[in-house]
PDB file of C-alpha atoms in Angstrom:
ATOM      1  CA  UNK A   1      11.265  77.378 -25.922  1.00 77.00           C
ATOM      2  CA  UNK A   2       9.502  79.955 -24.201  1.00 80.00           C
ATOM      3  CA  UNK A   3      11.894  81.715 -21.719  1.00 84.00           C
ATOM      4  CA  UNK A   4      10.543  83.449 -18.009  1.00 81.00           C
ATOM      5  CA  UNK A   5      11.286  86.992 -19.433  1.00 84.00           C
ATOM      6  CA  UNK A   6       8.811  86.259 -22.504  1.00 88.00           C
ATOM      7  CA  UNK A   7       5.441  87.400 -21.149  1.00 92.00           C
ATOM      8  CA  UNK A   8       3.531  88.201 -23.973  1.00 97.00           C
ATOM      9  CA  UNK A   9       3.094  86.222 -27.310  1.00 97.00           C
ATOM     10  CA  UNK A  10       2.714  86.712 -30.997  1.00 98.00           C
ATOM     11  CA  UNK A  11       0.857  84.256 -32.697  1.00 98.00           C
ATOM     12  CA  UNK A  12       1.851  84.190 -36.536  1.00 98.00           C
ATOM     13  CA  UNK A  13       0.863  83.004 -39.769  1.00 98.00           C
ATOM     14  CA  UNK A  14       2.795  83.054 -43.449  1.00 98.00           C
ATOM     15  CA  UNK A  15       1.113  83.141 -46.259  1.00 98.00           C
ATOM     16  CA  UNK A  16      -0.825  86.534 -46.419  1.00 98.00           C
ATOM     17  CA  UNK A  17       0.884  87.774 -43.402  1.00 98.00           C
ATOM     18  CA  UNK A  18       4.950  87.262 -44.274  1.00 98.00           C
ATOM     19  CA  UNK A  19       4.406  87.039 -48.047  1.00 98.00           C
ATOM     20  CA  UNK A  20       1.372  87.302 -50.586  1.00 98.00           C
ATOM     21  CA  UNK A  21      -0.068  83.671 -50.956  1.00 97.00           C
ATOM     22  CA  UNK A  22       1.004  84.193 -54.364  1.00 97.00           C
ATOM     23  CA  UNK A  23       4.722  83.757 -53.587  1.00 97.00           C
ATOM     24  CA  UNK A  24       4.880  80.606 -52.253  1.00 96.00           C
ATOM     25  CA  UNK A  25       1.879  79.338 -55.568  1.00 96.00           C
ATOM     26  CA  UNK A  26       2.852  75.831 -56.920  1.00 95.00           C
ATOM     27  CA  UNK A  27       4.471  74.506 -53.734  1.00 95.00           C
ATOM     28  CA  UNK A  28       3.396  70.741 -52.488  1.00 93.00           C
ATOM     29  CA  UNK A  29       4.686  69.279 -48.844  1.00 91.00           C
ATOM     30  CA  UNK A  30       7.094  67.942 -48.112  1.00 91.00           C
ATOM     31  CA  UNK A  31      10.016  70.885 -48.925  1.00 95.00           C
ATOM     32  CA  UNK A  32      12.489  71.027 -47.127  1.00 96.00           C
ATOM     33  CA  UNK A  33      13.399  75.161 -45.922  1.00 97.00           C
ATOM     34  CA  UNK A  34      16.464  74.987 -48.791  1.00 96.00           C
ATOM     35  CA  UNK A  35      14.046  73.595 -51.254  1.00 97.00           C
ATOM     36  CA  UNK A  36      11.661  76.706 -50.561  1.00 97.00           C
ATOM     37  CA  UNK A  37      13.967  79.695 -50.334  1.00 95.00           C
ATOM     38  CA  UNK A  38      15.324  78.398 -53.874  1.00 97.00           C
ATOM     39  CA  UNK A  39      12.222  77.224 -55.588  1.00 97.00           C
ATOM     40  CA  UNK A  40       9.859  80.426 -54.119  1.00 97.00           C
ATOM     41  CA  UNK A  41      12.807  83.320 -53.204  1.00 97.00           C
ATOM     42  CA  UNK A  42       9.541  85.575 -52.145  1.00 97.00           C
ATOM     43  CA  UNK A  43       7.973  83.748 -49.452  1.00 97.00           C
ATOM     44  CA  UNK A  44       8.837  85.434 -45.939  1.00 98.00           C
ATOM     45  CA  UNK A  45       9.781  89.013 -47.801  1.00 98.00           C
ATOM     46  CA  UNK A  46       8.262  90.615 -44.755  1.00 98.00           C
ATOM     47  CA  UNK A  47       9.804  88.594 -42.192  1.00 98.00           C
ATOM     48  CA  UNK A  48      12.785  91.475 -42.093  1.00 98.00           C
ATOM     49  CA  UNK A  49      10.113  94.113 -41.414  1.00 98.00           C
ATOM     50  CA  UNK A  50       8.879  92.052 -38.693  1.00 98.00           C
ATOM     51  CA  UNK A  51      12.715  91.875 -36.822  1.00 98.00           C
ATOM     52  CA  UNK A  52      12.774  95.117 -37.042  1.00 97.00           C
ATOM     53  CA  UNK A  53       9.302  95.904 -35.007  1.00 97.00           C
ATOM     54  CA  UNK A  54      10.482  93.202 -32.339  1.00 97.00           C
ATOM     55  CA  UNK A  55      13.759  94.944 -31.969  1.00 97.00           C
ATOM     56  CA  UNK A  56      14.203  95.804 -28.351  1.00 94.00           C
ATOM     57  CA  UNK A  57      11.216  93.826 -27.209  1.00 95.00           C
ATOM     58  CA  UNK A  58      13.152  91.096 -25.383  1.00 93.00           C
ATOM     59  CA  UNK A  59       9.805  89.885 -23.244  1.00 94.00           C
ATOM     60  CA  UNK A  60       7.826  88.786 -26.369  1.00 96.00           C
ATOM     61  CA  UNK A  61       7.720  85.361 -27.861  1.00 97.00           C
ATOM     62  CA  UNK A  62       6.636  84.359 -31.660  1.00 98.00           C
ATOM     63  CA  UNK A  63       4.522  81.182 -31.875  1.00 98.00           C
ATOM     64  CA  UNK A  64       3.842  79.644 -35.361  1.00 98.00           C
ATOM     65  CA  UNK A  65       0.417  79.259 -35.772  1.00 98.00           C
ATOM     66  CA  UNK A  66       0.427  79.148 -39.433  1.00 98.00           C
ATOM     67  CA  UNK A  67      -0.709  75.472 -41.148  1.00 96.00           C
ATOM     68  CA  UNK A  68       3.233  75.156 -42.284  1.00 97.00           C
ATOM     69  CA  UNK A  69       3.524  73.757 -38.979  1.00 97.00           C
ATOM     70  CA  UNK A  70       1.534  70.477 -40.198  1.00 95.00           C
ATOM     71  CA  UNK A  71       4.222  69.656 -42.500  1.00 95.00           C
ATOM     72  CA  UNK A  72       7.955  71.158 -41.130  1.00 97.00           C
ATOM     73  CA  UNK A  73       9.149  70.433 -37.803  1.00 96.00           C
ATOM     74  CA  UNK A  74      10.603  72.872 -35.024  1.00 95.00           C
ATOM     75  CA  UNK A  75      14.264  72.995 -36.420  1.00 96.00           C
ATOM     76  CA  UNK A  76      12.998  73.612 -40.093  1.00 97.00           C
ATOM     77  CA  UNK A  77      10.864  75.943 -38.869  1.00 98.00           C
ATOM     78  CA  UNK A  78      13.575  77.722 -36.792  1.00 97.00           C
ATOM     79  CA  UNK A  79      15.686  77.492 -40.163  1.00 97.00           C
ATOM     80  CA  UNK A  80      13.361  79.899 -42.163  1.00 98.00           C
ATOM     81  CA  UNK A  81      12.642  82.241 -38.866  1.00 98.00           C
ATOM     82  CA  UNK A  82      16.213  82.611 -38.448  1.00 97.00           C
ATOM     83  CA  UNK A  83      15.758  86.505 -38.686  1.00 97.00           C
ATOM     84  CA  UNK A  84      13.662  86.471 -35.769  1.00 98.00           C
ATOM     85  CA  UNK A  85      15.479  83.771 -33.812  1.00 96.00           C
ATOM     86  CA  UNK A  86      15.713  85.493 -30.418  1.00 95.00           C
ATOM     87  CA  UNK A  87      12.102  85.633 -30.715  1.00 97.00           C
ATOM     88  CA  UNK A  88      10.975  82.368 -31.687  1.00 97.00           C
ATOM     89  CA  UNK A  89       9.490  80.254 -29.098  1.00 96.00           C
ATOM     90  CA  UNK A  90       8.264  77.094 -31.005  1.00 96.00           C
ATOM     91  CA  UNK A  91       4.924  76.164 -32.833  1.00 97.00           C
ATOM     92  CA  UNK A  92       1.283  75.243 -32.221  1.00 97.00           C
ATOM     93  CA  UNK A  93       1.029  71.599 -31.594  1.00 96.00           C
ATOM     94  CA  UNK A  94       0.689  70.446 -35.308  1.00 95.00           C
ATOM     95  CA  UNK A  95      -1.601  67.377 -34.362  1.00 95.00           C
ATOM     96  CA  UNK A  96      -4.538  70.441 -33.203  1.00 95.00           C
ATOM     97  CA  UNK A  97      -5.368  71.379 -36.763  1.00 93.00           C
ATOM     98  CA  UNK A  98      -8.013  73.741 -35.834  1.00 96.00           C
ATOM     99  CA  UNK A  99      -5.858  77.388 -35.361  1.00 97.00           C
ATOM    100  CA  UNK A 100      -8.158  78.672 -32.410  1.00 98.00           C
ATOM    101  CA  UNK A 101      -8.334  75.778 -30.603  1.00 97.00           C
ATOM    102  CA  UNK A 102      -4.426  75.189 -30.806  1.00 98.00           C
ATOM    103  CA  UNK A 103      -3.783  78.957 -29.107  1.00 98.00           C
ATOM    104  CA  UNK A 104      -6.370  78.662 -26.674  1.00 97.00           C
ATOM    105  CA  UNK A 105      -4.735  75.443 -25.701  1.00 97.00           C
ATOM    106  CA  UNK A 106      -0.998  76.912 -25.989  1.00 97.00           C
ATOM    107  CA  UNK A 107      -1.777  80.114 -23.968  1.00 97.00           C
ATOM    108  CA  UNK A 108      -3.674  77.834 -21.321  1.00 96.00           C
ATOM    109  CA  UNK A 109      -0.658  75.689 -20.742  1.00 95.00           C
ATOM    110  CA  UNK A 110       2.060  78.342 -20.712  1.00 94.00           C
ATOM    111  CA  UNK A 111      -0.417  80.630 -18.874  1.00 94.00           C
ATOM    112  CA  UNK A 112      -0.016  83.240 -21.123  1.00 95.00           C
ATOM    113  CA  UNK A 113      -2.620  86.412 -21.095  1.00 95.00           C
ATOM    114  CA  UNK A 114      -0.997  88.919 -23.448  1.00 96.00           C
ATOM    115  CA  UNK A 115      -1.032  88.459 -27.124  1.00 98.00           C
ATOM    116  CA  UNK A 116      -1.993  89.119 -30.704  1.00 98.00           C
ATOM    117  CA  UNK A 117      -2.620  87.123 -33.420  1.00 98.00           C
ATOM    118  CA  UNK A 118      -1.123  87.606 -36.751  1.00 98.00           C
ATOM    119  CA  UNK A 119      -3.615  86.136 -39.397  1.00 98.00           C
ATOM    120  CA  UNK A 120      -5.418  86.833 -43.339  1.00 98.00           C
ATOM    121  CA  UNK A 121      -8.071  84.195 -42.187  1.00 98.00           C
ATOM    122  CA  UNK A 122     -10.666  85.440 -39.426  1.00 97.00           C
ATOM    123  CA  UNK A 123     -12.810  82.182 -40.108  1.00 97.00           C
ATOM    124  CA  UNK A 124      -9.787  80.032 -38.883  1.00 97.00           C
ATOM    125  CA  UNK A 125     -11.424  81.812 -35.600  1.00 98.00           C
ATOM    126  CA  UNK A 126     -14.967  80.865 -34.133  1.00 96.00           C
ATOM    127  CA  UNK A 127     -16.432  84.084 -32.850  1.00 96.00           C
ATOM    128  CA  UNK A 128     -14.332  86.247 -34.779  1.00 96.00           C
ATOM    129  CA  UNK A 129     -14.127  89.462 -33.673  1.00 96.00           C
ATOM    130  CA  UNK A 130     -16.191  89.483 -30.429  1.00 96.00           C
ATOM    131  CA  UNK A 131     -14.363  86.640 -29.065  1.00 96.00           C
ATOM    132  CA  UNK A 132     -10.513  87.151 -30.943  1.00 97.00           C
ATOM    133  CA  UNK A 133     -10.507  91.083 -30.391  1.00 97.00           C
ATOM    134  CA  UNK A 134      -6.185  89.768 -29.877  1.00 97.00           C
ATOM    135  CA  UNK A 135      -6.781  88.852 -33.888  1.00 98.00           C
ATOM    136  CA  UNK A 136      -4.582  91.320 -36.169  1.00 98.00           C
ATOM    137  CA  UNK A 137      -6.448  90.757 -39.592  1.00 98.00           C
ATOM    138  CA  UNK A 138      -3.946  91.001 -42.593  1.00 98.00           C
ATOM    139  CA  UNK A 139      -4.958  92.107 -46.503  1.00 98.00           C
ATOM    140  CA  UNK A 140      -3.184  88.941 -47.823  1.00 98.00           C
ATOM    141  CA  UNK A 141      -1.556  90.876 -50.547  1.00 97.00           C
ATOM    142  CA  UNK A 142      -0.185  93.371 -48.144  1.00 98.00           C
ATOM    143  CA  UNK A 143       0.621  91.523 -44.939  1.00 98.00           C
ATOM    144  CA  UNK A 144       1.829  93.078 -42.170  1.00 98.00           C
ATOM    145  CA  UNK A 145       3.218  95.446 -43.929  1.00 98.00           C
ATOM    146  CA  UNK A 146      -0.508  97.166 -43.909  1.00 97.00           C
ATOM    147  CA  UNK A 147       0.038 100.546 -42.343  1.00 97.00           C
ATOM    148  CA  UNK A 148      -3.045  99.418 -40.070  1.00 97.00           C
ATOM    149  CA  UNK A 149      -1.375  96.612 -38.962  1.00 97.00           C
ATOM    150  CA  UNK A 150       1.326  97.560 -37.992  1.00 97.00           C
ATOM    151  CA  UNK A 151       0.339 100.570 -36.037  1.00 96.00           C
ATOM    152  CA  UNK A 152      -1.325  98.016 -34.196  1.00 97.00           C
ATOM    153  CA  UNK A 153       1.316  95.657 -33.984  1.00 98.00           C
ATOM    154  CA  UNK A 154       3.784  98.586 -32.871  1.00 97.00           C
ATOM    155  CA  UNK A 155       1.135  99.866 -30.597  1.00 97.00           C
ATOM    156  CA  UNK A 156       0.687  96.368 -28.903  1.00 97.00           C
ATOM    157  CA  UNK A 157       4.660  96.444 -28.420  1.00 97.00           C
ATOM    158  CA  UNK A 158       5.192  99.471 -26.732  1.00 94.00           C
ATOM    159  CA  UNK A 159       2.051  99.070 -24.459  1.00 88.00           C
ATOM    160  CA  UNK A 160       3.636  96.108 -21.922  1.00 62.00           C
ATOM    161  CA  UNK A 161       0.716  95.042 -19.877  1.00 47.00           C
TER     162      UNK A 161
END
C-alpha cells in the first residue's frame, strides 16, 4: 500500500528488466513463487542491484507493472519482491491488461506525478517516446543493469522533484 511519504513511483517489469527473458524460458501459469525460484533459480538476478539503488530513498514506491501480475496475486507477488519490500506498494490492476492504460489509471487515482517506468517493451506504450519520456527502455539481455539505465534510474533518485 502506498504510504503518504511515497511521492514518486517506479513502475516495473521482469522479464528483460530483473532477469533475461531467457531465465524464466519454459515456465506456464499458474506457479506458485516456490515453484519458480526452484524450477528457474535466475529469474529476478537483478532484483538485488535494484535494493541497492533504492537504498535510502524512503519516498519512492515500486508498482508491478509487469504481465506476472495477470497470473500471481499481491502476497505472491510480495513473496518474490521480498528484497525490495519497504518499497513495494502493490500492482497494476491485473483486470487492465493494456500496461499504459493501467499506469495512467494508477497514477490518476493515487495522484501521483513523479515516476519512471521500468520496461524492454516500448510498444506496450502508445506514443512511445513523445508521450512516455518517464519510460526507462531496458536491452532485455542486460536489464537494468545497462550502465544507461541505471545512470538514469540513479539520476531520477537523487533528483526529488
Amino acid at each position: 500500500m502506498l504510504q503518504a511519504n511515497q511521492k514518486r513511483v517506479i513502475f516495473l517489469d521482469f522479464d528483460g528488466v530483473l532477469h533475461p527473458p531467457k531465465a524464466i524460458a519454459g515456465a506456464k501459469p499458474p506457479l506458485t513463487p516456490a515453484q519458480i525460484r526452484a524450477g528457474w533459480p535466475q529469474t529476478f538476478q537483478r532484483l538485488p542491484l535494484l535494493a541497492q539503488l533504492l537504498q535510502g530513498h524512503i519516498n519512492v514506491g515500486v508498482v508491478v507493472s509487469s504481465s506476472w501480475r495477470l497470473f500471481l496475486n499481491e502476497q505472491e507477488l510480495a513473496e518474490l519482491l521480498q528484497p525490495i519490500k519497504d518499497w513495494y506498494v502493490g500492482a497494476l490492476n491485473p483486470r487492465m491488461t493494456q500496461r499504459d492504460e493501467a499506469i495512467t489509471q494508477w497514477l490518476s487515482e493515487y495522484e501521483i506525478a513523479d515516476f519512471v517506468v521500468l520496461d524492454d517493451v516500448p510498444k506496450f506504450f502508445s506514443g512511445y517516446p513523445s508521450q512516455w519520456p518517464q519510460l526507462m527502455v531496458c536491452n532485455p539481455a542486460l536489464g537494468i543493469a545497462d550502465q544507461a539505465v541505471m545512470q538514469r534510474l540513479q539520476a531520477w533518485l537523487t533528483n526529488a522533484c
